[in-house]
Each structure stands twice: as C-alpha cells, then as structure tokens.
Amino acid sequence: MRSQLLLKSREFEEKEEKNIAANQRPTVHLSPRIGWMNDPNGFSYYNGKYHLFYQYNPYDTNWGPMHWGHSISDDMINWEYLPTALAPDEKYDHLGCFSGSAIELQDGRQLLMYTGVAKENSGDMASGEVQTQCLAVGDGVNYEKWSGNPVLNQMNLPAGASKVDFRDPKIWQESDGTYHCVVANRMEDGNGQLLLFSSENGFDWNYNETLIRNTNSMGRMWECPDYFRLDGKSVIITSPQDMMAQELEYPNGNGTLCFIGMTDEERGFLEESNQSIDYGIDFYAPQTTLTPDGRRVMIGWMQNWDTCSVRIEDTKWYGQMSIPRELSIQNNKLIQRPVKEFDALRKNTILKKNIVFSGRKTFTDISGRVLDMEIDIEPENTGYEMFEVRFAENQKFHSSITIRPKESTVEIDRNYSGVRRAGLHNRKCRINNMNGKIQLRIILDRYSMEVFVNGGEQVMSMAIYTDQSADGISFISDGKVKVNLTKSDL
Ligand code: FRU
C-alpha cells in the first residue's frame, strides 16, 4: 500500500524536476531531484546497482518533513533518480524519516533501517518527540514499512540513554550472517555515544554494548555513525555537533570525526588516533559502503548546517553530495581518493610538464568549471612562501587554494566567490610539508571544489555558487616554482 504522502511526493518530484535544467545542477555530484537534500542514506550495492538514498524535502529548498529520496548508479557518479522511497506517513515517523542505511537480506530483498521521529503520545497530553529505529523492506524501488516497527525504542536503551536523541542506524552483516548496527545517542550529560545492537534475522534487535562515548572533548551530540574494518584497523566515523575549535585539526560547529584503533574481544574499541575527515567548509554526515570488489567507499553531504545560507537564490534545489571517495588507512591516518570510476570520466586531457615560473601564470587551454586537475609543485632555487591556485575566476570573482610551506598549511577561500552572506568563507588545515613539494588534485564542479592534498592525506571541500561565466584558472607564486600539471574535463 502506497500512502497518499508517498504518492504526493512521487507525483510532485516527477512534475517539478522538469523545472531544473540539466546545466543548472552539479555535473558529477548528486543533487536532489527537487527541493532539499541533506545526509546520504542507504548507500549500498543491491541487484547490480549502487543505491544512494538521501534526506529529502521535495517541497522546499529548506529542511522540512523528511522523506528519503532515491537514486541508482553503475559507477557511483552518474545517478538516475528513482521515485521517493520513504515518506513520513506512519504514526511512529510522522515527524520525519531520518537518516539510516540499507542492506540486502538473505532472501534477496533490500532492507532499509531508518530513524522514525514522532510525538511520544498521540493523545491530547502534551508530549515530547522521540526517535526510534524502523525498517522498510523492498525490491529496490518500492518499500513496505515493517509491521513490527519500531524495532528499537526506549525499551532497548541502556540506563541514561536519551530517547529523544537516538538516531541514524548504520547496518552491516558479519560473515556469520548476523546483522549489526551502530546508532547515535545522547547521554544524560549531553555528550554523544554510539550504541551497538545486533539481530539474527534483521528484524528482531537487541542492545549489545556502547562502542564509544564522547568525553566532553569532541562537541556534544554525535550524529550519523559508521563502524567498519579497514586495512587491519577498526574505524569509527561520526559527525559531532557543537564542536569547539582545536588548533587546525577540528574547526567549530558541525564537524566530522574519525577514530582509528583496534577492537579487543573484551575491552571493545581501543582508540589509537583521531582526526577530522574533511578539513573544508562543506562536508557532513558521511556514510560508507563496501563495493563488490571490496573497496570501502564514502560519500558525504557536501554542505554543512552552519553554512546553509550560502546558496543560489531562485533555484529549485539545495544540497549536493561529495564525490565517492575510496578509503584506506596508512600510519593510522585516513586516506581518501576519488574512486577509480572517476578516471573514466576524464576527457580532453592536457599535460604541462616542468613549467618554471614566479608571479602569476595562466594557460590559454587551462580553464573551466567542471574538471579534474592534478598539480605537482616543487620549489626552485630559494623556493616560495606562498603558492595559490585561483579558480572560478574573472575580473570580479575568484576562489582559491593557497599553500604556505613555512606554516605547513593549505587554505581554501571563497570570500570572493560572489557570496552575499557574512560567515565562514575560508579554512586552513595542517599538511605534511615536504619542503614545499606538494601535490594537489582538484575536482571542480559547477557548484563546488574538492581538493585532495598529497594523495588524499587531507581533503577540503567547499560549495561555491559563483556565476558559471567565471571560469578562469590562474597560478600565483611569490617565488620560483616548478609545476607539473594535468587537467581533464569531466
Ligand atoms: C544529520 C542529521 C541526522 C538526522 C538528519 C535529519 O545531518 O541531523 O542526525 O537523522 O540529519 O534530517
């Protein structure tokens, strides 16, 4: 049975998407079919396709009643929209189908696990909101909400765990066939914690243990957790709210956090290192999946709650996903690279070898707003103190990436991108400084920039809504540098 709310959304999106011209959307990044998008949900491989669902309000370009939008792809880059998967049409989720994940059941059906938000009592007694974990089962297009919903509620929580902040289940299956999920929760003291639950069949769930607690050091509540093994390590990712800045590692506001460590049978997760996932301005709530060939790939919401006022006026969509990034761990650090499928998109490749210059340099054949560019920078003679790449540039506008080897920093800046709101428009991160030898891979799309520094040791992402006619690229160095460049259109 498809509810009126679901049918309404499906009809609305089919009709209204026609009002968004293809050239007014990102090219290689997923944007909502219509309206608003936040977190990636249910990123998975099912029946020969990648599936990516997303937090979705079709009716407005601002957050509202949360549905799940849906898209499928062969390569995680070119996405095809499918009809809305979930609408907030049940008593237990009437205030929203919040974030969650997807997995294939043993019988071949696809299972969605998501957070239902509802008023606690539907009678006239004033009551607060509660969050519970719910299921929907489907064939890759249509989903039935499970009759036994919710499958996890306040009865399943350990002492002191909040029933109000209890969300974003990430599900996986172990090799013995059992299902597991990690869910974000808030403790009485306001700090986040991540809880582990398990199930024999995917439908009956029990609480197991607390995976990790925030000790008042990494923001407050934690959202959108993920937990997986990679390169011999255990990895936890989560998105903390209300972060306070810590040097250049963690900026203020809504951030991203990765813990790397080992899991001990008795003592649980033992942390060895932690770091930000993306050091840019617009990145939040990432989620990973395992590809059929065993790669751990992550996609994040390439926006941030703190910067939603940076947008194009008069468009019928808001929000975009990052490109899919393949993860690995090296020396207890998270390494991210654009997935290899991305390479197949490159066309009109231009190579520039051993270009030595100082001051400002442009090339007649290097410009554009949708491209993949690799730059290897090396100091010549006494070297340089500042090297800058400007893009989305014309007389009036530009955005930039600036390297300062003495500081060992990279800074991204969109102050001159045409943005009319005050706020956060630049951010710096610490990099491994190899005496001024630095490698950048820059992915530009119509409305964004992602830079992968030194083979993905750091990544910085930001949305830019500069007029598309600003498509210049220039390089500025205050000392002599040698540069190797590869630029491809996408
Ligand atoms: C993170 C988040 C999730 C929640 C969803 C609601 O961005 O706040 O915790 O499930 O967004 O849209």
Coordinates of C-alpha atoms and ligand atoms in Angstrom, one line a residue, residues 38-39 55 63 66 98-99 167-168 223-224 241 284-285 301 305, ligand 1:
N38 CA 20.9 16.5 3.4
D39 CA 22.6 13.3 4.6
Q55 CA 17.4 13.0 3.4
W63 CA 14.8 21.3 5.7
M66 CA 12.0 14.3 5.9
F98 CA 15.5 10.5 9.4
S99 CA 18.9 9.1 8.4
R167 CA 19.2 8.1 15.5
D168 CA 21.0 7.3 12.3
E223 CA 25.3 12.0 14.5
C224 CA 25.5 9.6 11.6
Q241 CA 27.5 18.8 16.7
Y284 CA 29.0 16.4 6.9
A285 CA 27.3 13.1 7.8
W301 CA 26.8 15.7 2.3
W305 CA 24.4 23.0 8.7
Ligands
FRU1 C1 22.5 15.0 10.4 C2 21.0 14.8 10.8 C3 20.8 13.4 11.3 C4 19.3 13.3 11.1 C5 19.1 14.0 9.9 C6 17.7 14.7 9.8 O1 22.7 15.9 9.4 O2 20.7 15.8 11.8 O3 21.2 13.2 12.6 O4 18.9 11.9 11.0 O5 20.1 15.0 9.8 O6 17.5 15.2 8.6

